[in-house]
Structures are given as C-alpha cells and as structure tokens.
C-alpha cells in the first residue's frame, strides 16, 4: 500500500497489486522505437550537404514529434496497467486504511419483512440497501436468510451486475429467520472468501433485517457464534424495520366434518388473533366459496386476543370447492396472513367395497355403516372378484378375515391406496397377508380378558368418545386378539389394556390403511367369541369415524397444505401432446415434469412458495386443487412484527439505520473508470497524432 | 521536334556492354528519327541546284550545267560551321551514386550522354574536346574534328575513376584559363558542392565568351527522396553520415534541393547559359532532344 504524503491524508491502494507488474510494459514503446532505429538500413548518399541541412532544420521538430508519440503510447500502456490494478483512493479511517473489502450481505427473508409501509415493504428497503452496498464493495457474498440460510453466489463475486441481479431476484418468505443458521452460513462464506480473495482483505457482514424478536432474541449458543464471527469480520445490522406493530391474523380455517357430502351441513370455523397492541373492534370477516361471498361477520378483537368465527353451509354441487376467509388486505400492514384458504371435496356419498373371504365377517360392519342416512353405501364382494373390480369407483375397501391375497391382488390394492384410496383390514384367525399393512403380526391369537385403552382419546377417530366414557367403548370385552407391532410411521388409535395396539392407521402413498387387531363381528374362535365389540354401542360410531377418517382426512390433508409442503395428486389421463401444469395463486401457470414409472401414478409439485390456491391441470382440465396456507402456529403467542431494540442486540454487533450512508471502505474512490476513459481518449490522440504527423511526413 | 524511334531508356542501355556500344546505340537511335538540317550556306558539301535570279552571286553559277543545258543554275551547299565543343565531365565520387532500381549511375549516364553528344558533333565535322575532373582536371583530350577522335574520347571516359572529392568552382576557373578558343562548354555534373564557387566558375567561362550548357544530373532518389524507414545515410566524398527517419526530413530535403536547383538555374539564366536538369532514369532520346533543342543553333553553327 502506497501512503502518499499529500493532503488530505489518504492512501492510494490497489485492488489487484499483481496487475501493477504490467506497468513495466510502459517501456515497450521506447524499446520498439530504439529497436527500429537499431534495425535501420544504411545507404551511401551523394547529396549529403542538402540532407544534412534538412536534418539540421528538421531535427528538433522530428524529435519532439517522436517523443510526443512515444509519450502518448507509453501513457496508454501505463494507464491500462493502472486501470487493471484498480486503484482506489482511500481516506483514513480511525487511523487505519482499509484494503480489499469483502461484503457479506445477509438478507432477512422472514415473514415480517413483508410488512408494508407507505407502499413499500421492509424487504424492498432491504433490497435497496443491498444494492447500494453491492456498488461499494470490492467483492460480495449474498446470503438469503430465512429458516435456512443459502449462499446465493457461492464464491465472492466482484461482478456487480450479477450481485445486483441476485438481490433483485430475492423475495421474502413466510417463516421466521433463524439467526444460528445465518451465522453458520456467514462463517462458511468468510472461510471460502479467505481462499478466493487477496490476503489481508477485510470482511464486513451486513444483516439487512427488521430485527424481529423471533429472530434476534439470541440464544446463548448464538452469542458464542457471534463472538467468534466478530473476531473475523465487522458485523453491522441495518435495521429496515419500522414502528408498525399492529397485525391481525387468520390463524386457522377448519371444517367439520372433513368428509363433505352434498346437501349435508358442514361447519366452518375461522380463528382470528390480534397480534398487535391495540384492540380492533368491528373487524369484518368475509367468507367466499369459489370467489362468491357466502358469509360475512363482524368481530371484536382485544389486543392480543383470539376469536373464532363460525358459520354453517350446505354444498349443493359435487366436486372440489375453495373456501376463503379474509379480513381484507387493508386490515393491517402484514396482508399475507389476512387470508386463509380451504379446499374441500364435495361428494354425494361414500362408497365402500367390502371384500370378504370364505369366512365372511363383514355383516356387522355393513349393518353399522347402513345407519348413516345414506352417507355411506356399502357393497359386498367375494375376494375372488378383486381383480375384476374397479376399485377407483370406491372411496374405501374393507378386508375381512380370511382374505388371502395373491401378489397381483396385493399390487392392485396397494396401487388403490397409493392413489388416495382407503383400506381397513379387520384381522381374524386367518390373517390378511399383505406388505401394505403398517403392522407386523407377532402372535396370531392372544387369549385372555382385555379391554380397550383409548390412549387419552388423542386420535380423531376416538376423539368423539372423550368425556363419554359410558358410551360403551371402554366396556367392550375382549377375549382374543391378534398381537401386532406397529410400523414406525403408523399411529396407534386404540390399544388393548395389555398395551398391544388394537387399531393402527398409517399413510400409504396418498391414501390410508387401518388395521384392527380383531374381527368386527361376533365370530368365535375355538368356541369362544373374539370380543363383544360388534354388539357394543361404540361399534357403530367407531366404524363410521374410522371410514370417515380414512376417506375424509386423507383427502383433506392432501389438498390443504402449509407453505413449502409438496402438492401430490393421482395422475389424470393425458391425451396427445397435452402437458401437466400447475396454476399458481398469481394466476400464472408453470409446467409440471411428466412423472416416471417410479412415481407410481402420482404427480408432485414442490414449489408452494406462495399463499393461495393452486390447481393442477391436465390438458387444460383441472384435476386437483390445493389450498396453501401460512403455518401461523409459531406466531400465535407473539407478534411477528415485534422487534428487538437496537441496544438489546447481542454483543459485537453494531447497528445502522437504512437511511444512513454506510461507508464500506471509508472515502473510497475508484480511479479505474477514469483511467480507462483516459486510455480511450489517448488512443484517439495517438491515432490523430500519428495520422497528422504521417501526413506531414508524406 | 523529333522523337527517337528506338528505345533509349537507361534500362535498355544498361544491358549493352561498353560505353562505345551504348553511345553508338544512342546516336543511331536518335538520328534514325531525324531529318536533314534545314540550314544552307557555304560548305564543301553540295546539296542542290536552283534557277538563277537577278542579283544572285555569279560565283555560285554552275557553268557545267549551263554548258550542257543552256540554263543558268546556282549551286547550293550545306552550312559550314567551325564549332569547338568542350565536354566537361564530372568524375568525382558523388557521381557514382546509383539508387536501387535505377539502371545507371549518374556518371554512367553522363558518360553515355557525353559520348553520344561527341559523336553527333563529330558527325557535323565540328571539333570536340573532353575534360574529366573532380577537384582537379584529371584528363584532357584536345579538340579535334577527326571522327577517329571519338574513340579516344570514349576511352578516356571509360577509364575514369570516381574516387575523389569534387571542387567544381575551382576546376571551372582552371579550365577557363586553359581554353583559348571560345566554344560551347557542356558541363556534365551533379553540381554538388559549393554553389557560390560553382556560379563563380560558370561566370568565368561565360566571361571568356564560351557558350554554356549545364547538364545537371541527379539520381531519381535524389530528386524524390523516397526512403521510408530509418536509414543511415553515409556521405560520399568522405562527408559525414547521418541516421534519420526519412519521412520526417523528406519535406525539408526536397525544399533544400529545390532551393539549390533554383539558385543554379537562376544563375545560369542570368548569365545566358543553358541549364537542363536530367534524371539518370530518363530516356537518352528525350535527354538528347531536350539538350539539342536548346543548343541546336550552337551545334549547327
């Protein structure tokens, strides 16, 4: 670094010192000149007196012209070398001059960065500030910071155009930002930069954030990471937040029951929460069915309070329907959580195929499901008809004891469940053998005297029995059952008081499978009945809830997602050159890659990055619809907009307001462009001079 | 004006060996395009008859014709001259200069031209004298009208050695003192040297009632200075050398040359001497024609 003894006290620094070696090229014009002179030809000459007189008169002029040309050519080479070395004029900063500055820009993508004030989001302010910093830094690393932190440029880049385009492409997310992952990403970026940029470079880390409390309430481990990082880089927080604290959120929109049948009443419940510090009175909540308003209510929300808004509705038409609950985008500064969407599948009835073996054993189940006022239609088939049966016409299949399945039948059943169907297996002494079962049979029959254990009624199937202990579920006498061990991904709905599972459910593909460890009938084994379950008052509701859960919840969960979850659907047929497409909430469509054989007849879309309704199309025809909502569960107890005060930030970090002019390297002034402009000008001068002198000589 | 039908360019002439052959070629080529002289007068050579008219000099009546034809005719003769032509040929080192692409050096060109001129003069039965010089008179061939005299002149020219400096002014004074009989003095030289001294010498000759024809011979390179790249010019006649960028000094050199030529030409004009600038790549036919056109009166006198 050259310290020039000139006023003002400053240093002339070069970004690339190695390029200064090319200054030696400045001697080239002199060498070329003298080389050409050395390569002169010799000739005898008679009119020497005339020539000498001419040379004497012309000598000074010629010499000046040659020196002038040589000086211009030398200057061109020197300036090119200097420009390549990127000279920077730096003012003193606290007595120390800074060298190469590597900026790490950590852009907060948390949900609260979507907060709008005067038409501009916090995130847009962060982007604007990031662009300013990009223009000042020598090299830049950009880290997108949300629940995960991602280095978007890899190695530090000096390409400002690239860095600015990366900043422009950033968008805020819907989650909180995790400070710990950001610190790890920054540390990794600095380690990488140390290998890429000149030794002695200065690292400056800028967190462009709104100082959300969810993010900056630093844990002790994060403080340790911060301290370590502060040893290697100057850490600065640029607070792009504001004083907006009021936020109303629709935190949930639910439907009961989830199995929606035409002309049957269903209840919708929207949960609202005031996450601000001021009460909101007379807040208007509106509900839309496929864009048509169907209900509107006013609610009062105290500060920090919650309120549920309910209404009932009967669907007239079959098919998929979208319910939207909204308080309008003007309700607060964070409009992203002012809407909630729900996609339901409306059917006229549920169709259940009961597949029985030689022993029968589904009569009681059929009888139980017939008491559903036509909501469930059951048909009984011998298991031998499975291969010729079109299971896609049914919502669920029940397999009774003794239904031994061939490999082809097992594949058929497995495909049915993978595509979204439901299967309930009622075990007996002749167990169903299929790899699809989420359990492992330990003992065929266990004898004794047992009762059901509802496991705290936590599962939706047995939840209706909570507080209704006399409804008969606990009074069922069980003398035999099949001992089974549930798979890891399976849920135990109901157990025996011996601790063994009685009813297990699990996902399989897009559908669900349930296994009951005893027959759903009064069958006997060695002269004694398995259980009194079939005659228990709890049998009918358990069967109804089981079928409803398997069919309804499976479909409901598949079509109502949280942000970031993948949308999966069974394939719809394509004709000709038709393609699968996904219509996004913005109205735009994006192509879906055609599924392969390994996708087992399913198509997947993993880009749910926006809240709203997505629709899968096959050749222009919608075949699946998805509601994607914000998972607001983490913000219910605290406002997403709550911020940490600047003076409460972890140690080792300084703050700056976005309006403040940040000096990346104080007083930096790059001469490179001026030098290059001078080179261009000198090239013109050289050409003109050479032409003019050449003309004069000619 | 007459044009030479044969190609008399130096490129062609340079292929002929020997000055004698070259000079004859030039003369033959030149004369093959000429008519006889239109000047008539007293001479030993009869040309034609014409009828007598009153007042004619009876001395020229051809009495033999009168006796045979009874008609009075007068005899007519070609004009008779007693011209002495002094050929002064510069044999200094600078005359040896020959640039690239030029067939003949200045001295070779001067020798050819001098020999051709001598031949023409002798054919007219005039007398020719030759002097070669550099800083002194090197060789002197006295005037003679004998056609065999030409071979002697050519021999002297052929054996001249171009190795000394020139001092034209001093030599002209010296020659002027030697020449007793006034005649036509033809100077073949590049005239490089002290211009004042040169003019003084020419004046001296003119003062002695000599007719003067200055043939200023220059190489094309000396006239155009066509050099492009850095060149070291090594001076002939032991002058210093100079390394220069020719393009940078071309204008100045040409200006110096023009001044020099202009000054000599003006001096010749002022003393009623003829001056002709000849390039050593110029056709001999054209050169001779230019020279003889200027000096036709003198050569035919």
PDB file of C-alpha atoms in Angstrom, chain A residues 468-563:
ATOM      1  CA  UNK A 468     -68.353 -40.119  27.114  1.00  0.00           C
ATOM      2  CA  UNK A 469     -66.808 -42.961  28.999  1.00  0.00           C
ATOM      3  CA  UNK A 470     -70.207 -44.657  29.366  1.00  0.00           C
ATOM      4  CA  UNK A 471     -70.724 -44.824  25.647  1.00  0.00           C
ATOM      5  CA  UNK A 472     -69.502 -48.408  25.671  1.00  0.00           C
ATOM      6  CA  UNK A 473     -66.021 -48.217  24.225  1.00  0.00           C
ATOM      7  CA  UNK A 474     -64.346 -48.986  27.497  1.00  0.00           C
ATOM      8  CA  UNK A 475     -66.887 -51.714  28.290  1.00  0.00           C
ATOM      9  CA  UNK A 476     -66.061 -53.925  25.321  1.00  0.00           C
ATOM     10  CA  UNK A 477     -64.924 -57.353  26.490  1.00  0.00           C
ATOM     11  CA  UNK A 478     -62.094 -58.874  24.514  1.00  0.00           C
ATOM     12  CA  UNK A 479     -61.052 -62.476  24.953  1.00  0.00           C
ATOM     13  CA  UNK A 480     -58.788 -62.826  21.931  1.00  0.00           C
ATOM     14  CA  UNK A 481     -56.886 -60.566  19.607  1.00  0.00           C
ATOM     15  CA  UNK A 482     -54.035 -60.678  17.140  1.00  0.00           C
ATOM     16  CA  UNK A 483     -50.868 -59.296  18.644  1.00  0.00           C
ATOM     17  CA  UNK A 484     -49.172 -56.926  16.275  1.00  0.00           C
ATOM     18  CA  UNK A 485     -46.371 -54.433  16.324  1.00  0.00           C
ATOM     19  CA  UNK A 486     -46.998 -51.114  14.554  1.00  0.00           C
ATOM     20  CA  UNK A 487     -44.517 -49.827  11.955  1.00  0.00           C
ATOM     21  CA  UNK A 488     -42.577 -46.654  12.690  1.00  0.00           C
ATOM     22  CA  UNK A 489     -44.757 -44.457  10.550  1.00  0.00           C
ATOM     23  CA  UNK A 490     -48.006 -45.860  11.900  1.00  0.00           C
ATOM     24  CA  UNK A 491     -50.269 -44.305  14.554  1.00  0.00           C
ATOM     25  CA  UNK A 492     -51.985 -46.313  17.228  1.00  0.00           C
ATOM     26  CA  UNK A 493     -55.574 -45.120  17.565  1.00  0.00           C
ATOM     27  CA  UNK A 494     -56.759 -47.605  20.113  1.00  0.00           C
ATOM     28  CA  UNK A 495     -54.927 -50.131  22.238  1.00  0.00           C
ATOM     29  CA  UNK A 496     -55.711 -53.063  24.498  1.00  0.00           C
ATOM     30  CA  UNK A 497     -55.168 -52.664  28.189  1.00  0.00           C
ATOM     31  CA  UNK A 498     -52.365 -55.172  27.770  1.00  0.00           C
ATOM     32  CA  UNK A 499     -50.505 -52.461  25.879  1.00  0.00           C
ATOM     33  CA  UNK A 500     -50.784 -54.100  22.465  1.00  0.00           C
ATOM     34  CA  UNK A 501     -52.254 -51.953  19.687  1.00  0.00           C
ATOM     35  CA  UNK A 502     -55.879 -52.590  18.769  1.00  0.00           C
ATOM     36  CA  UNK A 503     -56.391 -50.160  15.912  1.00  0.00           C
ATOM     37  CA  UNK A 504     -53.473 -48.803  13.865  1.00  0.00           C
ATOM     38  CA  UNK A 505     -53.624 -46.333  10.982  1.00  0.00           C
ATOM     39  CA  UNK A 506     -50.892 -45.238   8.609  1.00  0.00           C
ATOM     40  CA  UNK A 507     -50.377 -43.390   5.363  1.00  0.00           C
ATOM     41  CA  UNK A 508     -49.571 -45.377   2.288  1.00  0.00           C
ATOM     42  CA  UNK A 509     -48.921 -43.267  -0.738  1.00  0.00           C
ATOM     43  CA  UNK A 510     -51.725 -40.759  -0.970  1.00  0.00           C
ATOM     44  CA  UNK A 511     -54.151 -42.953   0.932  1.00  0.00           C
ATOM     45  CA  UNK A 512     -54.501 -44.513   4.353  1.00  0.00           C
ATOM     46  CA  UNK A 513     -54.561 -48.002   5.753  1.00  0.00           C
ATOM     47  CA  UNK A 514     -56.126 -49.110   9.050  1.00  0.00           C
ATOM     48  CA  UNK A 515     -55.683 -52.433  10.796  1.00  0.00           C
ATOM     49  CA  UNK A 516     -57.972 -53.707  13.543  1.00  0.00           C
ATOM     50  CA  UNK A 517     -56.479 -56.459  15.653  1.00  0.00           C
ATOM     51  CA  UNK A 518     -59.734 -58.416  15.985  1.00  0.00           C
ATOM     52  CA  UNK A 519     -62.709 -59.231  13.779  1.00  0.00           C
ATOM     53  CA  UNK A 520     -65.516 -56.727  13.563  1.00  0.00           C
ATOM     54  CA  UNK A 521     -68.105 -59.422  14.182  1.00  0.00           C
ATOM     55  CA  UNK A 522     -69.274 -61.883  16.793  1.00  0.00           C
ATOM     56  CA  UNK A 523     -67.239 -64.679  15.366  1.00  0.00           C
ATOM     57  CA  UNK A 524     -65.997 -67.359  17.610  1.00  0.00           C
ATOM     58  CA  UNK A 525     -62.590 -68.857  17.937  1.00  0.00           C
ATOM     59  CA  UNK A 526     -62.404 -72.312  19.472  1.00  0.00           C
ATOM     60  CA  UNK A 527     -65.917 -71.873  20.750  1.00  0.00           C
ATOM     61  CA  UNK A 528     -65.497 -68.512  22.302  1.00  0.00           C
ATOM     62  CA  UNK A 529     -66.205 -65.084  20.656  1.00  0.00           C
ATOM     63  CA  UNK A 530     -63.282 -62.761  19.971  1.00  0.00           C
ATOM     64  CA  UNK A 531     -64.983 -59.822  21.590  1.00  0.00           C
ATOM     65  CA  UNK A 532     -68.237 -58.103  22.294  1.00  0.00           C
ATOM     66  CA  UNK A 533     -67.187 -55.167  20.106  1.00  0.00           C
ATOM     67  CA  UNK A 534     -69.735 -55.850  17.358  1.00  0.00           C
ATOM     68  CA  UNK A 535     -72.605 -55.581  19.802  1.00  0.00           C
ATOM     69  CA  UNK A 536     -71.183 -52.658  21.717  1.00  0.00           C
ATOM     70  CA  UNK A 537     -72.868 -49.256  21.323  1.00  0.00           C
ATOM     71  CA  UNK A 538     -69.455 -47.884  20.461  1.00  0.00           C
ATOM     72  CA  UNK A 539     -69.082 -50.161  17.407  1.00  0.00           C
ATOM     73  CA  UNK A 540     -71.213 -48.076  15.091  1.00  0.00           C
ATOM     74  CA  UNK A 541     -69.573 -44.724  15.828  1.00  0.00           C
ATOM     75  CA  UNK A 542     -66.094 -46.234  15.728  1.00  0.00           C
ATOM     76  CA  UNK A 543     -66.772 -47.745  12.312  1.00  0.00           C
ATOM     77  CA  UNK A 544     -68.245 -44.509  10.994  1.00  0.00           C
ATOM     78  CA  UNK A 545     -65.405 -42.433  12.355  1.00  0.00           C
ATOM     79  CA  UNK A 546     -62.900 -44.932  11.013  1.00  0.00           C
ATOM     80  CA  UNK A 547     -64.297 -44.813   7.483  1.00  0.00           C
ATOM     81  CA  UNK A 548     -64.755 -41.050   7.667  1.00  0.00           C
ATOM     82  CA  UNK A 549     -61.192 -40.573   8.845  1.00  0.00           C
ATOM     83  CA  UNK A 550     -59.673 -42.900   6.307  1.00  0.00           C
ATOM     84  CA  UNK A 551     -61.551 -41.325   3.421  1.00  0.00           C
ATOM     85  CA  UNK A 552     -62.058 -37.746   4.511  1.00  0.00           C
ATOM     86  CA  UNK A 553     -58.892 -36.847   6.365  1.00  0.00           C
ATOM     87  CA  UNK A 554     -56.774 -38.481   3.779  1.00  0.00           C
ATOM     88  CA  UNK A 555     -58.199 -36.315   1.045  1.00  0.00           C
ATOM     89  CA  UNK A 556     -58.439 -33.222   3.227  1.00  0.00           C
ATOM     90  CA  UNK A 557     -54.810 -33.299   4.307  1.00  0.00           C
ATOM     91  CA  UNK A 558     -53.668 -33.979   0.794  1.00  0.00           C
ATOM     92  CA  UNK A 559     -55.360 -30.875  -0.540  1.00  0.00           C
ATOM     93  CA  UNK A 560     -54.808 -28.457   2.340  1.00  0.00           C
ATOM     94  CA  UNK A 561     -51.130 -27.745   2.769  1.00  0.00           C
ATOM     95  CA  UNK A 562     -48.841 -25.443   4.595  1.00  0.00           C
ATOM     96  CA  UNK A 563     -46.370 -23.296   2.734  1.00  0.00           C
TER      97      UNK A 563
END
